[in-house]
Short mmCIF file of C-alpha atoms and ligand atoms in Angstrom, two decimals:
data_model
loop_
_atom_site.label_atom_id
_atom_site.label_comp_id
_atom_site.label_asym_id
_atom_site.label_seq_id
_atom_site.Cartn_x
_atom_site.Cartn_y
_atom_site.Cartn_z
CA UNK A 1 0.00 0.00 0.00
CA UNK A 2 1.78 3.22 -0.39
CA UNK A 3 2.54 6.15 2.19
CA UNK A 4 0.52 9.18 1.85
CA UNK A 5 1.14 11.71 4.64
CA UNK A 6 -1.49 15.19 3.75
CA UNK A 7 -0.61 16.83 7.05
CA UNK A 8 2.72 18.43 8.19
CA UNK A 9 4.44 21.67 8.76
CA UNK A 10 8.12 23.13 7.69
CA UNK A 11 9.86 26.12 9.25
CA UNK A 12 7.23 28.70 7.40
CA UNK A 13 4.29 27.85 9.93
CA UNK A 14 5.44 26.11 12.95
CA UNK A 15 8.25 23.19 12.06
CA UNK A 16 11.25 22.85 12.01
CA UNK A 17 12.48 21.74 8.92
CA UNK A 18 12.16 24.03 5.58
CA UNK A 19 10.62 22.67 2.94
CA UNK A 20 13.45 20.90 1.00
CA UNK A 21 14.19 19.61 4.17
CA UNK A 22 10.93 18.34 5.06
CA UNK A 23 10.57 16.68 1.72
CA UNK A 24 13.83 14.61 1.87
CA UNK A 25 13.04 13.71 5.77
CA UNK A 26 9.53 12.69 4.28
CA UNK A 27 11.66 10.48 1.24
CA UNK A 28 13.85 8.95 3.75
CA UNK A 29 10.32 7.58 5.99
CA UNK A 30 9.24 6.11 2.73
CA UNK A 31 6.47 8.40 2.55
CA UNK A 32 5.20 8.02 -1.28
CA UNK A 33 3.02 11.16 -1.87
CA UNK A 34 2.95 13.88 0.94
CA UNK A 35 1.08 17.20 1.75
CA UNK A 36 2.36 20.06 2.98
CA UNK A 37 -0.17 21.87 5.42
CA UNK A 38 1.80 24.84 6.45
CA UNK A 39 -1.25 26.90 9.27
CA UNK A 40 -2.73 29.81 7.37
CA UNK A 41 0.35 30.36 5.02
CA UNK A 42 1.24 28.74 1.56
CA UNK A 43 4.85 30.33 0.85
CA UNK A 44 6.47 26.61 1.64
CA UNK A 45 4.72 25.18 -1.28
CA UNK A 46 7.04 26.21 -4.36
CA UNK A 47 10.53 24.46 -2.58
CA UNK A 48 8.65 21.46 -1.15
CA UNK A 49 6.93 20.74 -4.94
CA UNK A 50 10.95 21.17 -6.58
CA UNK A 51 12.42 19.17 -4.23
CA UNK A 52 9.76 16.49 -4.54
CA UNK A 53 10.17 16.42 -8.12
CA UNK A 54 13.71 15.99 -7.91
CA UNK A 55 13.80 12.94 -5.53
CA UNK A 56 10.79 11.83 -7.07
CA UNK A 57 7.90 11.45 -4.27
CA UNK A 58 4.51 12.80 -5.00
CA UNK A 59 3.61 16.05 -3.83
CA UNK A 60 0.02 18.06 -3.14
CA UNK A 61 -0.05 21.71 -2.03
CA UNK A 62 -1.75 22.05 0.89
CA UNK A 63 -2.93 24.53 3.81
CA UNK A 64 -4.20 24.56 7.51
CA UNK A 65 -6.48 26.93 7.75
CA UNK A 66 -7.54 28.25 11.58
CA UNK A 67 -11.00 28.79 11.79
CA UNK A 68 -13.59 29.86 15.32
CA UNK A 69 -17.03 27.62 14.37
CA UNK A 70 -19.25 27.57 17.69
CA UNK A 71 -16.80 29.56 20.08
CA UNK A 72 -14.20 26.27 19.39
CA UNK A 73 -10.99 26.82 17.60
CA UNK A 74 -10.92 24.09 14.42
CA UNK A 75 -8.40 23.34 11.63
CA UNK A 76 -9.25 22.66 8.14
CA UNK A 77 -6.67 21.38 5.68
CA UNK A 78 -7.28 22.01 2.13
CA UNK A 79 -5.63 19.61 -0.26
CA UNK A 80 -4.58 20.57 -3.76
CA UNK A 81 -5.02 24.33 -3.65
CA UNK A 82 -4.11 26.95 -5.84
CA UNK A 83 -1.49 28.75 -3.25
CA UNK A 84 -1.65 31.48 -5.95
CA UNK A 85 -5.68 32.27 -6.07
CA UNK A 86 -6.22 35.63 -4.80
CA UNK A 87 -9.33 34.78 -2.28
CA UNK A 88 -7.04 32.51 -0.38
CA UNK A 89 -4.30 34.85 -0.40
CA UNK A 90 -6.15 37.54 0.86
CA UNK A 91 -7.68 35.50 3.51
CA UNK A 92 -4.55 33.81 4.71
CA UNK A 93 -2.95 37.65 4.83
CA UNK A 94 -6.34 38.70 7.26
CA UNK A 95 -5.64 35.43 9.58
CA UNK A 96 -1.70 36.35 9.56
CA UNK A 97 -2.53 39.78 10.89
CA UNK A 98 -4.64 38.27 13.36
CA UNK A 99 -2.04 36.37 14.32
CA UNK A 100 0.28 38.78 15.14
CA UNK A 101 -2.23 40.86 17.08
CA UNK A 102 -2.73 37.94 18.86
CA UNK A 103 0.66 37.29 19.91
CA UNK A 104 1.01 40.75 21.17
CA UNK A 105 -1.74 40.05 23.47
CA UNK A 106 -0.05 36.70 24.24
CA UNK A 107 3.32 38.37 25.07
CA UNK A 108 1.50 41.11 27.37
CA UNK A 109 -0.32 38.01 29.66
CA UNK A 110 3.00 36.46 29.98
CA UNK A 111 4.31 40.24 31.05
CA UNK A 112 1.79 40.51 33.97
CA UNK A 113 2.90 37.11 35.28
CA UNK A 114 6.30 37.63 34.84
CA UNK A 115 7.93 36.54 31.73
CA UNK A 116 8.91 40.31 29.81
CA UNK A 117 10.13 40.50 25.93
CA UNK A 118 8.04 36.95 25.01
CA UNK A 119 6.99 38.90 21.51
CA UNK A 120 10.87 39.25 20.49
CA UNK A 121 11.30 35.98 21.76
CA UNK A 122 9.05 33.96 19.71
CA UNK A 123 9.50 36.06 16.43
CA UNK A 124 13.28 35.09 16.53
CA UNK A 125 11.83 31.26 16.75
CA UNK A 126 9.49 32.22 13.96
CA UNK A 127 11.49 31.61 10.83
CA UNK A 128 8.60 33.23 8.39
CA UNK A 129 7.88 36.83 9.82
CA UNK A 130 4.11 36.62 8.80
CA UNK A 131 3.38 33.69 10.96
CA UNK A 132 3.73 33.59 14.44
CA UNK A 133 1.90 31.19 17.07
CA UNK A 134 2.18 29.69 19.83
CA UNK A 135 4.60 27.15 19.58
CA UNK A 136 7.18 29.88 19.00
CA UNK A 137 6.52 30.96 21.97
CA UNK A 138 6.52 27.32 23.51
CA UNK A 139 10.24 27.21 22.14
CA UNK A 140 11.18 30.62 23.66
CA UNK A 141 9.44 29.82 27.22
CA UNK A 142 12.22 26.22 26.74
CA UNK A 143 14.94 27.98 25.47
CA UNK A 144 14.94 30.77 28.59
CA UNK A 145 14.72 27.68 30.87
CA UNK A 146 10.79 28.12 32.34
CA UNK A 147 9.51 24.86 31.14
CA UNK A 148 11.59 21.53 29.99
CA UNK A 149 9.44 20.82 27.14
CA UNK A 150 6.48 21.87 24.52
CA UNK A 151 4.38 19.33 26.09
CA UNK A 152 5.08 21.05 29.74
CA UNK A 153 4.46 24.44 28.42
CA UNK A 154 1.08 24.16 27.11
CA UNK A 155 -0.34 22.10 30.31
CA UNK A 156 1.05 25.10 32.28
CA UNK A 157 0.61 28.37 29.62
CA UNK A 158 -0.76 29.61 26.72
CA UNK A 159 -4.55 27.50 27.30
CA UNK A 160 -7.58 28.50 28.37
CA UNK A 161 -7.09 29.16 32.62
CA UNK A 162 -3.35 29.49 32.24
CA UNK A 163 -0.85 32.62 31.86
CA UNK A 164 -0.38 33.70 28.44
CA UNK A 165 -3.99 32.79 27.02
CA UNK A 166 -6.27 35.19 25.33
CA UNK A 167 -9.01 34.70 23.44
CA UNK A 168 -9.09 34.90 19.62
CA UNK A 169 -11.39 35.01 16.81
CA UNK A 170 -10.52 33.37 13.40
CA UNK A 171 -11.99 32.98 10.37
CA UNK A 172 -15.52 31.35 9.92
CA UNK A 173 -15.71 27.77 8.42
CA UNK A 174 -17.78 29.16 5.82
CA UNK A 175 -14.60 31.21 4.81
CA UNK A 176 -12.15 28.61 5.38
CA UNK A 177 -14.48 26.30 3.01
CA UNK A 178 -14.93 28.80 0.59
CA UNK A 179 -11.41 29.74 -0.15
CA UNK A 180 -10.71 26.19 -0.03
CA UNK A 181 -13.16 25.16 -2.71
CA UNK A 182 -12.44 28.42 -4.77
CA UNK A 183 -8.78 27.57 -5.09
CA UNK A 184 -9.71 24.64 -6.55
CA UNK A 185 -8.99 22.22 -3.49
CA UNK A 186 -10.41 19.87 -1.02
CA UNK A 187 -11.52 20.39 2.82
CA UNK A 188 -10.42 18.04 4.90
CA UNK A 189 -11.48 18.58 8.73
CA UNK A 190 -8.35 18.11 10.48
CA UNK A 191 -7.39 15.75 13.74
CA UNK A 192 -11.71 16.43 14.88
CA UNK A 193 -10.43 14.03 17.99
CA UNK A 194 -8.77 16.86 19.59
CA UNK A 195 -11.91 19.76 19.91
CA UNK A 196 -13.44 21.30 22.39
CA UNK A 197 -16.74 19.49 21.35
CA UNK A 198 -19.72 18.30 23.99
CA UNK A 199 -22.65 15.72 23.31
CA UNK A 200 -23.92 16.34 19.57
CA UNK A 201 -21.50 18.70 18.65
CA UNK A 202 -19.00 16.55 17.00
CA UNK A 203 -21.97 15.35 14.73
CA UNK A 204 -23.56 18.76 14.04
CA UNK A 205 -19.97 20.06 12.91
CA UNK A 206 -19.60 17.18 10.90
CA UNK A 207 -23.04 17.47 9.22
CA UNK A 208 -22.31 21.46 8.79
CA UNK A 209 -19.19 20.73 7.06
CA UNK A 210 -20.83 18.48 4.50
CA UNK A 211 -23.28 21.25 4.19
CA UNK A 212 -20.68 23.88 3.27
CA UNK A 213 -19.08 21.13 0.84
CA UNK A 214 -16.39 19.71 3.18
CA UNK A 215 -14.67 16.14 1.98
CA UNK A 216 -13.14 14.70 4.40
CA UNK A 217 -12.59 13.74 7.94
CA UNK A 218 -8.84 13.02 9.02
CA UNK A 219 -9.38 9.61 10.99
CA UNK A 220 -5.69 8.87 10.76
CA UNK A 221 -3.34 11.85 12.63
CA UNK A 222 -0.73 12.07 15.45
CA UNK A 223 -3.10 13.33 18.03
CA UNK A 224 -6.26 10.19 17.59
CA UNK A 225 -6.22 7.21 19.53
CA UNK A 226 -7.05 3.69 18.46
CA UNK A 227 -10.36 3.88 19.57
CA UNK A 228 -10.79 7.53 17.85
CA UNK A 229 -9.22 5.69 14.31
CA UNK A 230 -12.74 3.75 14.72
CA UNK A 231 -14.71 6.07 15.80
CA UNK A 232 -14.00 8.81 12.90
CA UNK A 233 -14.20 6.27 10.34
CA UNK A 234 -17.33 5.77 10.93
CA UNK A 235 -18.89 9.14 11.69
CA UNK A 236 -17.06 10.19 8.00
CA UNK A 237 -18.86 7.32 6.21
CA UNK A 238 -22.54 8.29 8.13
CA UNK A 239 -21.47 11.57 6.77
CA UNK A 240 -20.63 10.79 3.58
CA UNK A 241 -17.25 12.17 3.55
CA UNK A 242 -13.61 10.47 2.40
CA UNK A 243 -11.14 10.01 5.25
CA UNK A 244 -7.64 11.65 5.35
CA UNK A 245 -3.98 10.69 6.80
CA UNK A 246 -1.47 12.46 8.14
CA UNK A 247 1.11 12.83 10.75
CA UNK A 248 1.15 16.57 11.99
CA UNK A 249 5.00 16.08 11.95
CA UNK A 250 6.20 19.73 12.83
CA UNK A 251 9.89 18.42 14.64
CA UNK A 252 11.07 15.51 15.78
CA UNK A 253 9.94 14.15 19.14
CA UNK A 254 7.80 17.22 19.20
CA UNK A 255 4.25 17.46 18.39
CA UNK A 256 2.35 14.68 16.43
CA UNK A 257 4.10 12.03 14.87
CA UNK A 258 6.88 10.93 12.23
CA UNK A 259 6.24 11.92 8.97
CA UNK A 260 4.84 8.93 7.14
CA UNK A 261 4.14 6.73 10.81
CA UNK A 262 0.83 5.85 12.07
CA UNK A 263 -1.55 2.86 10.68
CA UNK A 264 -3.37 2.72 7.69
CA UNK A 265 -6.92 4.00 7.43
CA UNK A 266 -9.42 1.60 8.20
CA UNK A 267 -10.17 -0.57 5.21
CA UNK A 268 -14.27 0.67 5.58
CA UNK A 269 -12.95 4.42 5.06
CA UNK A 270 -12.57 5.94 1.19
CA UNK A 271 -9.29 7.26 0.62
CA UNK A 272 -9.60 10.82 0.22
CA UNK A 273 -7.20 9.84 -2.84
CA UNK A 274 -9.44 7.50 -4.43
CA UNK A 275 -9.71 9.46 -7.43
CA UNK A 276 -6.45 11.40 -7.68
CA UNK A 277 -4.49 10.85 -10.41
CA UNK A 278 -1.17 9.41 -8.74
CA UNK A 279 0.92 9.19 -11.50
CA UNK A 280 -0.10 13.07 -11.85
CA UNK A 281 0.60 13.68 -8.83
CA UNK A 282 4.07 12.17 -8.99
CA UNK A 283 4.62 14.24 -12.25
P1 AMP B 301 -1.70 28.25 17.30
O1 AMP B 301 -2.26 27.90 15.95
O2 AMP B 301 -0.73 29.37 17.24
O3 AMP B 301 -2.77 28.43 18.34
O4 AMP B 301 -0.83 27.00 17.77
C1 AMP B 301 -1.32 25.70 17.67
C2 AMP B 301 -0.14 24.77 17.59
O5 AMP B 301 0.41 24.59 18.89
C3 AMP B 301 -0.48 23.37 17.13
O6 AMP B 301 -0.54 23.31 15.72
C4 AMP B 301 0.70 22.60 17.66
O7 AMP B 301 1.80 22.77 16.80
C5 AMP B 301 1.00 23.32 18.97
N1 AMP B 301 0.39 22.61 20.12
C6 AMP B 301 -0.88 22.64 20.53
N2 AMP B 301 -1.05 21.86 21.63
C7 AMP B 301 0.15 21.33 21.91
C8 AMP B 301 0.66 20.44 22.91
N3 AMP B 301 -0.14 19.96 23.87
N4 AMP B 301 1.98 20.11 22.87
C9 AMP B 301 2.79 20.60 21.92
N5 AMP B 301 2.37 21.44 20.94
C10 AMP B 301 1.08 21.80 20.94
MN1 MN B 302 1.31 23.53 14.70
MN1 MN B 303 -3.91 21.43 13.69
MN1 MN B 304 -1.14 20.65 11.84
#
């Protein structure tokens, strides 16, 4: 069966790697045809798609979009998009900006309890200027020595009831969708194991999704158990949507999991990739 991995990050969201980098890492796990899904910013996509045709692994241009759908913050990835259409460019450049306000507000929290010049310190962690979030500022809160780890820093900061939250609105999944869809690409709603979501929730998300011409569910990511591999399957095929994989690989032994790792989908799930032209895609 071959590798596809349609979720990870390089150094222009919140990875490590750059893109070549990423790409050859990806080549070396025997990934056969990955994604990059770089949050709210596509300026990774050019190097990664070179240096995939060059070692000769499939490549799709991707995006994680951040979106606020019932007060809960949500990711959508969107699989071969046009990083070039101008209605995702401009609403990428809107979320960016949010961004940054948003990490102004973090760095001020983390003032009041203490922790002074957090802005400066994340930006110099944040090798693409436009985006900034928080793990940049989990790897400036390790580097100055106040938590061991990533995992450490956000049990202690930066959520909800700990220093260096704030609140923060982003796009609508309507938007996200749109965009999306108008680029030419495919919604997949990422890692829906991890949200914020009571009783029906889960479902009526799903449904809306569908609605708004959503395509997929992600049943196979770093962050889902066993259990939540089954579970997701099956609430994608009452929804009629395809099921994704990925492995959220943004460094390793940091958040989510080796690019390429992770079982296969469930063989009751439709490959998201049922219909895509691999040999194109390899091209
Ligand atoms: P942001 O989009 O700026 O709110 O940051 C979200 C990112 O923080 C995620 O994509 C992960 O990379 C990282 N993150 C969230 N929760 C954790 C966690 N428990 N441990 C490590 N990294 C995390
Ligand atoms: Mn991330
Ligand atoms: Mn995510
Ligand atoms: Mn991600």
């Amino acid at each position: 069966m071959m590798n596809f991995d349609l979720h990870c990050h390089s150094s222009i969201s919140d990875g490590v790697l750059n893109p070549a980098e990423l790409v050859q890492r990806a080549a070396e796990k025997g990934v056969d045809v990955l994604a990059l899904t770089d949050h709210d910013d596509v300026g990774g996509l050019d190097e990664a798609a070179r240096k995939a045709d060059e070692i000769g692994i499939g490549f799709v241009r991707g995006v994680e979009i951040s979106v606020t759908w019932s007060g809960v913050t949500l990711h959508v990835v969107g699989l071969n998009i046009d990083g070039n259409h101008s209605e995702l460019q401009s609403g990428l450049a809107e979320i960016q900006a949010g961004r940054r306000e948003r990490a102004e507000r973090i760095a001020h929290e983390l003032d009041k309890h203490g922790i002074p010049g957090a802005f400066e310190g994340a930006m110099h962690h944040a090798a693409n200027p436009r985006l900034i979030g928080r793990t940049h500022f989990a790897r400036h809160l390790i580097e100055q020595g106040v938590c061991k780890d990533a995992r450490t820093v956000f049990k202690k900061y930066l959520v909800r009831g700990k220093p260096g939250y704030v609140t923060h609105e982003w796009t609508s999944l309507e938007n996200a969708l749109n965009w999306i869809r108008a680029s030419g690409g495919q919604a997949v709603l990422a890692h829906p194991g991890r949200y914020d979501l009571k009783g029906k929730a889960t479902r009526r998300l799903l449904g809306e999704f569908k609605e708004l011409g959503g395509e997929a569910v992600e049943v196979v990511t770093g962050s889902h158990t066993p259990d939540q591999h089954a579970l997701f399957a099956e609430l994608a095929n009452l929804y009629g949507l395809t099921a994704s994989r990925g492995s959220d690989f943004h460094a390793p032994g940091e958040y989510g999991r080796e690019l390429g790792s992770g079982p296969d989908l469930p063989s009751k799930c439709t490959p998201i990739w049922h219909n895509w032209d691999i040999n194109k895609q390899k091209a």
